[in-house]
Short mmCIF file of C-alpha atoms and ligand atoms in Angstrom, two decimals:
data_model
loop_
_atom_site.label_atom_id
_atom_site.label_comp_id
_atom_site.label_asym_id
_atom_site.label_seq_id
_atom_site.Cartn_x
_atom_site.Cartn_y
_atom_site.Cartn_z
CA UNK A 1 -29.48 -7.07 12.75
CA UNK A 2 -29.00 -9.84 15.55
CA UNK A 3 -27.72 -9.45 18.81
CA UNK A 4 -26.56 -11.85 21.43
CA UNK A 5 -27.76 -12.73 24.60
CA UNK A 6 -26.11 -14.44 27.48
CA UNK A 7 -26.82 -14.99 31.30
CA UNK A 8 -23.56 -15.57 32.76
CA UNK A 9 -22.41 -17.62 35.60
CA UNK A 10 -22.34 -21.22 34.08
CA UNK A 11 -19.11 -23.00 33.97
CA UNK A 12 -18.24 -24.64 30.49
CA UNK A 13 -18.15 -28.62 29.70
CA UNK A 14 -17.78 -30.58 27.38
CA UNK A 15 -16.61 -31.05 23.87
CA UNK A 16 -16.55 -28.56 21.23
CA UNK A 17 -15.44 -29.04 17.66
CA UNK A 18 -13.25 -26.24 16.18
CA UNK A 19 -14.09 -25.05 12.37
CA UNK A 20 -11.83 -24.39 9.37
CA UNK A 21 -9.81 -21.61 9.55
CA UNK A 22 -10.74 -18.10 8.27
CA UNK A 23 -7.51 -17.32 7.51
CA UNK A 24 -6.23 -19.68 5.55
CA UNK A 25 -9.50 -20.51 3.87
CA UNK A 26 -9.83 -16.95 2.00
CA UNK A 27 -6.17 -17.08 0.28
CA UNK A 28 -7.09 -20.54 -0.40
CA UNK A 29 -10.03 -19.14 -2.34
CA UNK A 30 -7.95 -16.91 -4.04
CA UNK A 31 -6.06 -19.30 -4.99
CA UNK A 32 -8.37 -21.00 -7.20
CA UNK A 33 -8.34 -18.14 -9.90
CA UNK A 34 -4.96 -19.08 -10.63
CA UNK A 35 -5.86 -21.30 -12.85
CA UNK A 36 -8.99 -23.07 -14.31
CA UNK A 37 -10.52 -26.23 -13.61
CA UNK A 38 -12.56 -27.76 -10.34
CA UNK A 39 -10.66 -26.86 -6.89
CA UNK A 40 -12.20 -28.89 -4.40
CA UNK A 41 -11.82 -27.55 -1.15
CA UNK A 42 -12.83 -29.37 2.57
CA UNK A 43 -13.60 -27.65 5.88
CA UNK A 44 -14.13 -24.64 4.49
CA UNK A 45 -15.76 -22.50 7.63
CA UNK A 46 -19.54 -21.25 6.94
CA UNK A 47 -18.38 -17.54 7.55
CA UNK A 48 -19.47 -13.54 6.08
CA UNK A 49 -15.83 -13.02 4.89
CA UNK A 50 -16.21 -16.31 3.25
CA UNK A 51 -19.16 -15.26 1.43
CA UNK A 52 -17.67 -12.22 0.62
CA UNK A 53 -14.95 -13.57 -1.10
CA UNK A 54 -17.43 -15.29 -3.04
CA UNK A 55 -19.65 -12.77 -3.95
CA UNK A 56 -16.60 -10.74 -5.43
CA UNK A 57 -15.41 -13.73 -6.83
CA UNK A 58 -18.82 -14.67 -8.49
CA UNK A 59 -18.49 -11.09 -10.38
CA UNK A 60 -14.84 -12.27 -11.53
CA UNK A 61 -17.02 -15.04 -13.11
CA UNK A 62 -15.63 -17.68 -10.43
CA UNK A 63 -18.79 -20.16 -9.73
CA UNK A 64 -18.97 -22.18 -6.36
CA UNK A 65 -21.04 -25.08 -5.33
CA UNK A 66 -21.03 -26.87 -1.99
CA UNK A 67 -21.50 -30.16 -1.82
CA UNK A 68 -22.02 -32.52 0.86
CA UNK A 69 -18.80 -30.18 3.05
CA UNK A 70 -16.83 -29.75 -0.37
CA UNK A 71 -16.53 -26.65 -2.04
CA UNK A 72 -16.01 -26.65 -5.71
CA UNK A 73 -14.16 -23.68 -6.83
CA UNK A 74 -14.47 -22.98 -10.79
CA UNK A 75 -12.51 -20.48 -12.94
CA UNK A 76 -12.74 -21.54 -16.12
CA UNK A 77 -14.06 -18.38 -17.12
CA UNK A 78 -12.81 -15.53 -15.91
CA UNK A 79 -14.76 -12.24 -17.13
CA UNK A 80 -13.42 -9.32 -14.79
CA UNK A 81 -10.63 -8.08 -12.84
CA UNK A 82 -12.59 -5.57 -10.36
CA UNK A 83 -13.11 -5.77 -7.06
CA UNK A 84 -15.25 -3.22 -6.31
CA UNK A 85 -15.65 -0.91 -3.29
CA UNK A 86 -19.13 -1.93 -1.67
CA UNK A 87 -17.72 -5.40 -0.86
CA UNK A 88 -14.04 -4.59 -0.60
CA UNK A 89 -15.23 -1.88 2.40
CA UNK A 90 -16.59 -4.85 3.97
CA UNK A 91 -13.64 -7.16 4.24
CA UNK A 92 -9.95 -6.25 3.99
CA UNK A 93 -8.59 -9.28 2.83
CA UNK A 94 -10.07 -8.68 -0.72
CA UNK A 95 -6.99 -7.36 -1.29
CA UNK A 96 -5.76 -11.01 -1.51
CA UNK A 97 -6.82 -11.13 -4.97
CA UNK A 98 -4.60 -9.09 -6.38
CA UNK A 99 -1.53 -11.49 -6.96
CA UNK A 100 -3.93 -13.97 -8.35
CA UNK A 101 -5.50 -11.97 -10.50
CA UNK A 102 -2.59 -10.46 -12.02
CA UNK A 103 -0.80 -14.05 -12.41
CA UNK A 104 -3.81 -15.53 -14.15
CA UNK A 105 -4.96 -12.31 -16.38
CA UNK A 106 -2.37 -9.62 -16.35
CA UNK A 107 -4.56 -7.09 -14.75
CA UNK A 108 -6.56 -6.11 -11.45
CA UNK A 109 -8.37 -3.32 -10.18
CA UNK A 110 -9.25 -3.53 -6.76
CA UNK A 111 -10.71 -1.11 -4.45
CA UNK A 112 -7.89 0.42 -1.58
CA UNK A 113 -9.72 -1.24 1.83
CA UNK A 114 -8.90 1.74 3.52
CA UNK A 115 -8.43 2.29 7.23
CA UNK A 116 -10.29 -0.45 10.14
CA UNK A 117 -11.37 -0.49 13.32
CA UNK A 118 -7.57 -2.13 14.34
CA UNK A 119 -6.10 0.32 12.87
CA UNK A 120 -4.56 2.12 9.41
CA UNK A 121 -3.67 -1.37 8.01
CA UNK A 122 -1.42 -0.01 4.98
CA UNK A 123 -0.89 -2.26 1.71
CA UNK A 124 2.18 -0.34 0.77
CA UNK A 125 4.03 -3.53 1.69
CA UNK A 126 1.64 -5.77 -1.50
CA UNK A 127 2.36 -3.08 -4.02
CA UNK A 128 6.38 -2.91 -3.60
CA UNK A 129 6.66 -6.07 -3.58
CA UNK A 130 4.56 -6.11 -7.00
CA UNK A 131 6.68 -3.34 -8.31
CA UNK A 132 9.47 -5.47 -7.78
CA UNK A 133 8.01 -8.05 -10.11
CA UNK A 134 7.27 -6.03 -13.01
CA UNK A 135 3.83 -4.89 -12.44
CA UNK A 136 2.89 -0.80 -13.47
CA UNK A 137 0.61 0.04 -10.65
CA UNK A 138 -1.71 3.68 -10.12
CA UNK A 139 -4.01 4.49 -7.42
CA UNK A 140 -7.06 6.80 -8.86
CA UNK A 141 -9.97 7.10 -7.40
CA UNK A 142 -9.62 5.14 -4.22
CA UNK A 143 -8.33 1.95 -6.68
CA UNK A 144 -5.22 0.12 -7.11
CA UNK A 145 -4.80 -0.08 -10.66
CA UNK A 146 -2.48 -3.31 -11.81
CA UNK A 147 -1.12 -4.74 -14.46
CA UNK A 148 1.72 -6.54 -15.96
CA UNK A 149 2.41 -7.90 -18.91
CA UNK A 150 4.73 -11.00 -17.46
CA UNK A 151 5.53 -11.35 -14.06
CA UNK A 152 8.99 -11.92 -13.16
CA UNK A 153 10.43 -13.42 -10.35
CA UNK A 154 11.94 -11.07 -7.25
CA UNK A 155 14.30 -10.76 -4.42
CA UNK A 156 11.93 -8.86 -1.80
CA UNK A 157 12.49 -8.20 1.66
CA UNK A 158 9.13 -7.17 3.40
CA UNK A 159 10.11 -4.20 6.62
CA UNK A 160 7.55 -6.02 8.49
CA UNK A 161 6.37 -9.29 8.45
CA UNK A 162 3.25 -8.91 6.62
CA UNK A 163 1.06 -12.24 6.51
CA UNK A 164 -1.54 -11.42 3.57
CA UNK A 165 0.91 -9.57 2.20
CA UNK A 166 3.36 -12.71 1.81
CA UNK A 167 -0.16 -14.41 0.92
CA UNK A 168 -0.48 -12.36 -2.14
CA UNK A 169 3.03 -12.22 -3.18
CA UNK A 170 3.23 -16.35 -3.11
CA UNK A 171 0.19 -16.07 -5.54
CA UNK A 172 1.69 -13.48 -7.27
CA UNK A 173 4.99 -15.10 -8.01
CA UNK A 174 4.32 -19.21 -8.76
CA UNK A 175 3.59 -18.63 -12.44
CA UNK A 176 6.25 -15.42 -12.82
CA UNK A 177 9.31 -16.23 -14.94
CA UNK A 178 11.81 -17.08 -12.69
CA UNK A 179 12.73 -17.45 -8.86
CA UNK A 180 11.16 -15.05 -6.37
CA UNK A 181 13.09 -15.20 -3.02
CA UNK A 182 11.16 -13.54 -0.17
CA UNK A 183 12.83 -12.52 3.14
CA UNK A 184 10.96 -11.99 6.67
CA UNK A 185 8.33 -13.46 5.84
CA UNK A 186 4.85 -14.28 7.75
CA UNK A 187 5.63 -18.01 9.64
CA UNK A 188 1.43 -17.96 10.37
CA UNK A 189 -0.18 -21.77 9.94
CA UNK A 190 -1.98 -19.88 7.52
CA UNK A 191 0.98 -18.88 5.14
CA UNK A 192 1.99 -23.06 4.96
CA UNK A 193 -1.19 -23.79 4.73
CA UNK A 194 -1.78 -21.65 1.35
CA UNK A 195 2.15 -23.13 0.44
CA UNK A 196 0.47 -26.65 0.57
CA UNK A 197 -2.48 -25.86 -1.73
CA UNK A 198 -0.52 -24.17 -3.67
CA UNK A 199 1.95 -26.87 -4.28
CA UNK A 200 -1.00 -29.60 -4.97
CA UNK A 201 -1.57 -26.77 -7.97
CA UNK A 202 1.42 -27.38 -9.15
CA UNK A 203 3.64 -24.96 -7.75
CA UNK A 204 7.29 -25.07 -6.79
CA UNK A 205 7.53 -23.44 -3.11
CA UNK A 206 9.81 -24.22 -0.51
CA UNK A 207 10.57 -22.68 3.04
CA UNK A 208 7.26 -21.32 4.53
CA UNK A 209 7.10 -21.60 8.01
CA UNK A 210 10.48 -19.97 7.72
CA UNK A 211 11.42 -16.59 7.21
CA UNK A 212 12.64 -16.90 3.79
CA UNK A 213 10.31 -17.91 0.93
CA UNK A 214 11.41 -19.28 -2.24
CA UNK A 215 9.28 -20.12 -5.28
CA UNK A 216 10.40 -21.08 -8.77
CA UNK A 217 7.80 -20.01 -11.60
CA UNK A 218 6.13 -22.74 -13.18
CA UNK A 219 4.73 -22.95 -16.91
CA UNK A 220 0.96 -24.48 -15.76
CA UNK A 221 -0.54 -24.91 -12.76
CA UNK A 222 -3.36 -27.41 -11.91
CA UNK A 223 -6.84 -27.55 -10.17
CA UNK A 224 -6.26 -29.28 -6.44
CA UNK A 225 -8.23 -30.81 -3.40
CA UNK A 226 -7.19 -29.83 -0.22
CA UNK A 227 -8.18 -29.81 3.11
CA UNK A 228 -7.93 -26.24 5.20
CA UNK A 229 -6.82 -26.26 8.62
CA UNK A 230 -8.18 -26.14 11.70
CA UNK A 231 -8.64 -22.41 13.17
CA UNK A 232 -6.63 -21.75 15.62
CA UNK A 233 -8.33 -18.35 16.89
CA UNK A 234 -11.33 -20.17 17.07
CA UNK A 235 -9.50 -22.83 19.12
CA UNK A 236 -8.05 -20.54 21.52
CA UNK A 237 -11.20 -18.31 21.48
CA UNK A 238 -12.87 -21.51 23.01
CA UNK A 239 -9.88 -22.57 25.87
CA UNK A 240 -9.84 -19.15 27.00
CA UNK A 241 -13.47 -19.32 27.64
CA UNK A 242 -12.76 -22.70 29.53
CA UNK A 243 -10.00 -21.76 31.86
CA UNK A 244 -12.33 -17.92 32.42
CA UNK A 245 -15.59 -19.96 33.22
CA UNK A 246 -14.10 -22.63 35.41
CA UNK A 247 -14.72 -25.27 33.18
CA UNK A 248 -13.42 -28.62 31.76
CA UNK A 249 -14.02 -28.00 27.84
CA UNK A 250 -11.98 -30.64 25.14
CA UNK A 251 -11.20 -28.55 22.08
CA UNK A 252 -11.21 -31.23 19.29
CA UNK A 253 -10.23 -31.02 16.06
CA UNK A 254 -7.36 -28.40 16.81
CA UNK A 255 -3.17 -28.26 16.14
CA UNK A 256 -2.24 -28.17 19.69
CA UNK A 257 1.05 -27.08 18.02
CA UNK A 258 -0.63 -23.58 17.03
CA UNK A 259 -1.41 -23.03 20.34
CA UNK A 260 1.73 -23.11 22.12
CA UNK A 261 1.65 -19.44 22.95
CA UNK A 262 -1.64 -19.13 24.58
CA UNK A 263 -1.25 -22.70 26.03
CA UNK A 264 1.86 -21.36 27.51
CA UNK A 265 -0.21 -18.11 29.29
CA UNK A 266 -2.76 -20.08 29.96
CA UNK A 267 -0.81 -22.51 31.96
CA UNK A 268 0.70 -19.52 33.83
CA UNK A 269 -2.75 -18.12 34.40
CA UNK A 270 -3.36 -21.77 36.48
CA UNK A 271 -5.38 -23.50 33.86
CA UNK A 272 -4.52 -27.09 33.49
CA UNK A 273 -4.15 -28.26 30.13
CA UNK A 274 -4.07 -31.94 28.63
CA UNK A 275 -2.61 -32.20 25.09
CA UNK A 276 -3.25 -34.78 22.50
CA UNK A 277 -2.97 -35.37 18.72
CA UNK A 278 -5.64 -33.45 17.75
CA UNK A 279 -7.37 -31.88 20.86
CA UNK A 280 -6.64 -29.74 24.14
CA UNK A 281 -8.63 -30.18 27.35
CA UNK A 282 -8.71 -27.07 29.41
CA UNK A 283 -9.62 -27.14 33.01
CA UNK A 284 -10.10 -23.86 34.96
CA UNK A 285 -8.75 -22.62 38.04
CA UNK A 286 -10.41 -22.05 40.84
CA UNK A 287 -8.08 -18.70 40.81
CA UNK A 288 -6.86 -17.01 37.47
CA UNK A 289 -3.92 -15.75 38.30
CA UNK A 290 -2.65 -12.17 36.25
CA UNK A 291 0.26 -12.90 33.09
CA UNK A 292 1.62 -9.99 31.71
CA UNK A 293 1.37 -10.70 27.79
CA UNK A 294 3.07 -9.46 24.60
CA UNK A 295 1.49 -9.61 20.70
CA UNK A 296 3.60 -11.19 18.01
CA UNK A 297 3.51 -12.77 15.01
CA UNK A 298 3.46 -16.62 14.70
CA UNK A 299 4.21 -18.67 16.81
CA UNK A 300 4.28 -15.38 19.35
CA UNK A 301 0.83 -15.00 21.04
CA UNK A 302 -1.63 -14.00 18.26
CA UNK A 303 -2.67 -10.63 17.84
CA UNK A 304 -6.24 -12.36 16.93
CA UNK A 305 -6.91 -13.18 20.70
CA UNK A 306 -5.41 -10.30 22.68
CA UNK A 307 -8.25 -8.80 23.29
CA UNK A 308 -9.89 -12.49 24.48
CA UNK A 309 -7.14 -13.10 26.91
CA UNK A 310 -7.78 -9.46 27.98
CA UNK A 311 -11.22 -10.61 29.06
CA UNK A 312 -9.73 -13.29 30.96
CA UNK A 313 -7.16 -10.94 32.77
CA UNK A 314 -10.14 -8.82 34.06
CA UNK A 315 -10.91 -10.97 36.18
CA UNK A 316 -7.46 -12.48 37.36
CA UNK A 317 -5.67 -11.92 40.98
CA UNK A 318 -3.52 -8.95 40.30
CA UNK A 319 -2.00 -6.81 37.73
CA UNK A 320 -1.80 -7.68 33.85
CA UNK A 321 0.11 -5.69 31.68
CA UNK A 322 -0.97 -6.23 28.03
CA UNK A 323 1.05 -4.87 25.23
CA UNK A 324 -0.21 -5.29 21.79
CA UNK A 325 2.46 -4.71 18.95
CA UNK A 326 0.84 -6.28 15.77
CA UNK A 327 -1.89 -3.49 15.20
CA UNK A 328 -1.47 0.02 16.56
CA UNK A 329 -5.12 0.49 18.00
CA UNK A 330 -6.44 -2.56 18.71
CA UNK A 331 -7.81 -1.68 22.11
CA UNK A 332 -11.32 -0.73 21.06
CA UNK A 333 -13.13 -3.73 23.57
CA UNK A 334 -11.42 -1.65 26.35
CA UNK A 335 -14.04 0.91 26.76
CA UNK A 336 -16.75 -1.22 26.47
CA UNK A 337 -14.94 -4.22 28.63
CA UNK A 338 -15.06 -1.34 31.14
CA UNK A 339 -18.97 -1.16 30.83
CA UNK A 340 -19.49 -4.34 32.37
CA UNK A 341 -17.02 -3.63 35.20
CA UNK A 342 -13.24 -4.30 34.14
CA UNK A 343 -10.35 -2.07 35.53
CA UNK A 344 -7.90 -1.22 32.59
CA UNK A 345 -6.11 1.42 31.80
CA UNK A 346 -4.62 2.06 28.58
CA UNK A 347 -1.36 3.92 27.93
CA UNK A 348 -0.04 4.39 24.38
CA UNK A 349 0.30 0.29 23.03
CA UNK A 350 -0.41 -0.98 26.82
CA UNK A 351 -2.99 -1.40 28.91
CA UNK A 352 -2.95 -2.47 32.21
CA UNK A 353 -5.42 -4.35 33.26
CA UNK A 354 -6.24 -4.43 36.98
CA UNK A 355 -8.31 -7.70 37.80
CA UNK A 356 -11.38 -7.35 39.80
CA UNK A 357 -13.76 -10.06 41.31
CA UNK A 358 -16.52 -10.11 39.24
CA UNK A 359 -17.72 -8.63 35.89
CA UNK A 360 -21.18 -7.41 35.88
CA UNK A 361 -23.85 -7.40 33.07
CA UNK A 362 -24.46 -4.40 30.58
CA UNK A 363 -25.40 -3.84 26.62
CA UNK A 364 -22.71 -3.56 25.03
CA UNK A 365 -21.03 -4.11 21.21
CA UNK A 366 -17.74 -3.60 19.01
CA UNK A 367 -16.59 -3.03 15.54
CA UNK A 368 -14.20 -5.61 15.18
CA UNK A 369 -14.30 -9.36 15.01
CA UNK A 370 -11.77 -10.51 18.06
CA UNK A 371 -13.47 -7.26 20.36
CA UNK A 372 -16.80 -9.23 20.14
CA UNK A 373 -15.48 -12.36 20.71
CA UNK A 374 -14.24 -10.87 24.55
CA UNK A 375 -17.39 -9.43 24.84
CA UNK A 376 -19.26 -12.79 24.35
CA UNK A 377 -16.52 -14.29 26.88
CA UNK A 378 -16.99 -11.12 29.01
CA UNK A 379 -20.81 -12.02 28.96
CA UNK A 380 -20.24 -15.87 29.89
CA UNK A 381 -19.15 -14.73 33.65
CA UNK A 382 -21.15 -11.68 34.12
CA UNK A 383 -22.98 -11.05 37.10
CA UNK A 384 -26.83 -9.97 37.38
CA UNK A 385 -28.46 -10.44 34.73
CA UNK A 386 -28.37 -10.39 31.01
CA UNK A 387 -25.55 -9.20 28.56
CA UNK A 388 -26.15 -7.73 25.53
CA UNK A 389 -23.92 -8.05 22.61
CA UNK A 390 -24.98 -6.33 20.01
CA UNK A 391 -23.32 -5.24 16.02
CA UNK A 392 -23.60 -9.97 15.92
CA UNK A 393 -22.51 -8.98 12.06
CA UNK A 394 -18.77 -8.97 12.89
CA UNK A 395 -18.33 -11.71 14.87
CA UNK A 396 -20.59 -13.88 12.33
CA UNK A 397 -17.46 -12.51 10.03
CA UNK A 398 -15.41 -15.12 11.50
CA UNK A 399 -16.87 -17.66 14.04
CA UNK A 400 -18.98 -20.35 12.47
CA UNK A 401 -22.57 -20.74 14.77
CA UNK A 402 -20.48 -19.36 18.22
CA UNK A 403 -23.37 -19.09 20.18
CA UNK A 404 -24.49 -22.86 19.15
CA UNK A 405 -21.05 -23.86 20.51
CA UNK A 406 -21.01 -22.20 23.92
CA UNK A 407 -24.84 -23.22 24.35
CA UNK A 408 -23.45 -27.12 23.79
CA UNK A 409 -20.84 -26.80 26.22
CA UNK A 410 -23.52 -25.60 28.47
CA UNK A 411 -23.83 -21.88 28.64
CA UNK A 412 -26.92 -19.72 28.94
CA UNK A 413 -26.58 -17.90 25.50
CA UNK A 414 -28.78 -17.44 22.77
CA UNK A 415 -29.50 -15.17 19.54
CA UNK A 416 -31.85 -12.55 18.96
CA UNK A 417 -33.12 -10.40 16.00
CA UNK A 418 -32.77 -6.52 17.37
N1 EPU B 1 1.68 -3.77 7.35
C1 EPU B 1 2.28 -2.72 6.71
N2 EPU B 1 2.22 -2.67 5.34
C2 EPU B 1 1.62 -3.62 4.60
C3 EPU B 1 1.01 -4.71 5.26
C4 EPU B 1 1.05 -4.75 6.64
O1 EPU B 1 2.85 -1.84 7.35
O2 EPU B 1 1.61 -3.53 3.36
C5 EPU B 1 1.71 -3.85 8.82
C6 EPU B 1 0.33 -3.75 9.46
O3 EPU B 1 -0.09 -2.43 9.60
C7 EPU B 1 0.55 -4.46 10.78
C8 EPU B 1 1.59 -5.52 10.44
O4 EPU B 1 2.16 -5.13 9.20
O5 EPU B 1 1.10 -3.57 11.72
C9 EPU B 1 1.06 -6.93 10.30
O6 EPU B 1 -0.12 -6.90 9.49
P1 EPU B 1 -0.46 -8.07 8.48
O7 EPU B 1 -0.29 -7.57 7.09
O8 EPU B 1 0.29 -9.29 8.86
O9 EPU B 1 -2.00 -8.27 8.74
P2 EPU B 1 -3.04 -8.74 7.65
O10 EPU B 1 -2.37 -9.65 6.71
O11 EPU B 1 -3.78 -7.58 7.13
C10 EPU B 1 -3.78 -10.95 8.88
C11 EPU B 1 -5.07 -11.52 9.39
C12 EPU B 1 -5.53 -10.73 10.60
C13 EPU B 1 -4.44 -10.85 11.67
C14 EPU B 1 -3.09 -10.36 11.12
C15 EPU B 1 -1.94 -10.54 12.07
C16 EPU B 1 -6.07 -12.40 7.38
C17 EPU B 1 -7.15 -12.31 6.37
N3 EPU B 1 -6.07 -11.45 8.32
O12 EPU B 1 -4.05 -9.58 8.55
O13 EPU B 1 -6.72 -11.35 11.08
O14 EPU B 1 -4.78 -10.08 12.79
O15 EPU B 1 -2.78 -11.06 9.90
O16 EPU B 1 -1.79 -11.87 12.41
O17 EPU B 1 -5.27 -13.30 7.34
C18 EPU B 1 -8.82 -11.42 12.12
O18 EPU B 1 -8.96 -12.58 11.69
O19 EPU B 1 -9.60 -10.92 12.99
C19 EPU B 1 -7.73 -10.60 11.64
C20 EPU B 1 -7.70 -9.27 11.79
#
């Protein structure tokens, strides 16, 4: 298992290019078993829950090559249905092969992904909405059971916004018979994104990036190329670290327009920010001042870099109050945040975060992705000595070589075997 290292202290500069997105890349994936043929797919992030999609997929009989930055996705011939539990347990978005599955073959069993470190993360939201559609559905033995003769289209209102859940649903419903209309819908980049690819299939989809989703079943659906976005965590993972260091960092290869939310807090926080077509320079202030902040879904502040901008705040003039209101427990950097120093207290979905001069050095790790990302940042400005960041697997889950990134824009950080 690796850990990472950092001596903090050194201001950020310099350029830094941001990956493909993790989010939009693995329903992309999915995608591709809707239909046979050679998907080629560009700036696809070098990620765990990348390859994990893959490995499952590889047992589905899906079979991958990269080439030269292209990934060629065939499905040609499809020889299973299952996902099963030793990978599901390891990523939650395997779930986004159930509408795929059951549009291309009629059946899917995939393993329930159970609770997560953010939380109790219920699918009840994917299975309605299948219901809805036609599709018999039993849970035995920790499984979801599917299948459906013919899909039909739906009218389905989702209680919450679900983003993966509108994911699978899309999927689900481009080949059904008829029109599926869905209401409060996931707006995420992500969610067009997937629209996009799915439309250079062949698919009839308008209105994502609204609320309302409508798709009209189509007969046949075609192999595609297409090119995933930029991520935008990733993105804001990297200005945060800018504006907490002090530094002058140029985030290139971004949508500034994902990043309106944290450019926003940032701004308030007494960063300066420079926006162009496809890049955001950062410069930090010599004072961070304290924003009070409020999780939403898109184009709300992302739920994905609370807990980053909660590093930031721990070290801002002032009071922050932080309420997160995507995920009911995603607090779980707190306690170790307060290893190395910070002042937060947490209260039901709040914390308040009281900001102190300095953070100081310490060992510490997290189960979650986004937690070990404000670790690493935590780490960047830590006083006296060395920070430890250990559990490396989750945040190799979804940044793409972080440590190579913050060492390039000049920060004492390396990797280590444990
Ligand atoms: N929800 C339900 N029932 C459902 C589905 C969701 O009640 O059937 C609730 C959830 O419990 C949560 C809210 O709806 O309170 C929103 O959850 P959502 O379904 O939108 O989350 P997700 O689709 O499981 C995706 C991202 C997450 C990101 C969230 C919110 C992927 C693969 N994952 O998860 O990304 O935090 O949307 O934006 O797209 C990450 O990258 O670190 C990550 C956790």
């Amino acid at each position: 298992m690796d850990k990472i290292l950092i001596k903090g202290g050194k201001p950020l500069n310099g350029n830094v290019k941001v990956s493909g997105a993790k989010n939009a890349a693995l329903p992309i994936i999915a995608a591709c078993l809707l239909t046979g043929g050679s998907h080629q797919l560009q700036n696809v992030p070098l990620l765990r829950d990348i390859d994990t999609i893959k490995r499952i997929m590889s047992k589905l009989g899906v079979t991958f090559r990269d080439e030269k930055g292209t990934l060629e996705v065939n499905s040609d011939d499809l020889q299973g249905h299952e996902a099963p539990y030793d990978l599901v347990k390891t990523m939650r978005a395997s779930i986004l092969l159930l509408g795929p599955l059951l549009a291309r073959y009629g059946s899917a069993k995939i393993s329930l992904p159970g609770g997560c470190a953010i939380g109790a993360r219920p699918i009840n939201l994917h299975l309605k909405s299948l219901a809805s559609m036609g599709v018999d559905i039993y849970l035995d033995h920790g499984y979801v059971n599917a299948s459906v003769g013919q899909l039909k289209g739906a009218d389905i209102f989702f209680d919450v916004a679900t983003v993966t859940g509108t994911e699978n649903i899309m999927m689900a419903a481009v080949t059904a018979r008829g029109k599926t209309v869905l209401k409060n819908t996931a707006k995420e980049p992500e969610i067009r994104d997937l629209a996009d690819m799915l439309r250079s299939m062949g698919a009839d989809i308008e209105g994502d990036g609204t609320d309302t989703i409508i798709i009209r079943g189509v007969e046949d659906l075609r192999p595609a190329r297409h090119t995933i976005i930029p991520d935008r965590i990733e993105a804001g993972t990297f200005m945060i670290a800018a504006a907490m260091t002090g530094g002058h960092v140029t985030v290139e290869g971004c949508r500034p327009e994902h990043q309106e939310a944290l450019m926003e807090k940032l701004e308030a926080a007494g960063a300066n920010i420079k926006v162009k077509e496809d890049s955001v320079l950062v410069r930090g202030p010599d004072t961070i001042e304290s924003v009070d902040l409020k999780t939403m879904p898109f184009p709300g502040f992302p739920t994905d870099l609370q807990a980053q901008f909660m590093a930031l705040m721990c070290i801002a003039k002032g009071w922050s109050m932080i309420r997160e209101t995507v995920f009911e427990n995603r607090f779980i950097h707190v306690s170790e945040l307060r290893r190395m120093g910070a002042d937060i207290e947490i209260n039901g979905n709040q914390a308040l975060v009281r900001g102190k001069d300095r953070l100081f050095s310490a060992p510490v790790m997290a189960t979650d992705l986004r937690a070990s990302a404000s670790l690493v940042l935590a780490g960047l400005v830590a006083e006296g000595g060395r920070t430890e960041v250990q559990r490396i697997y989750h945040l190799d889950r979804g940044y793409e070589a972080l440590e190579k990134k913050f060492k390039n824009l000049g920060a004492n950080i390396w990797r280590e075997k444990e």
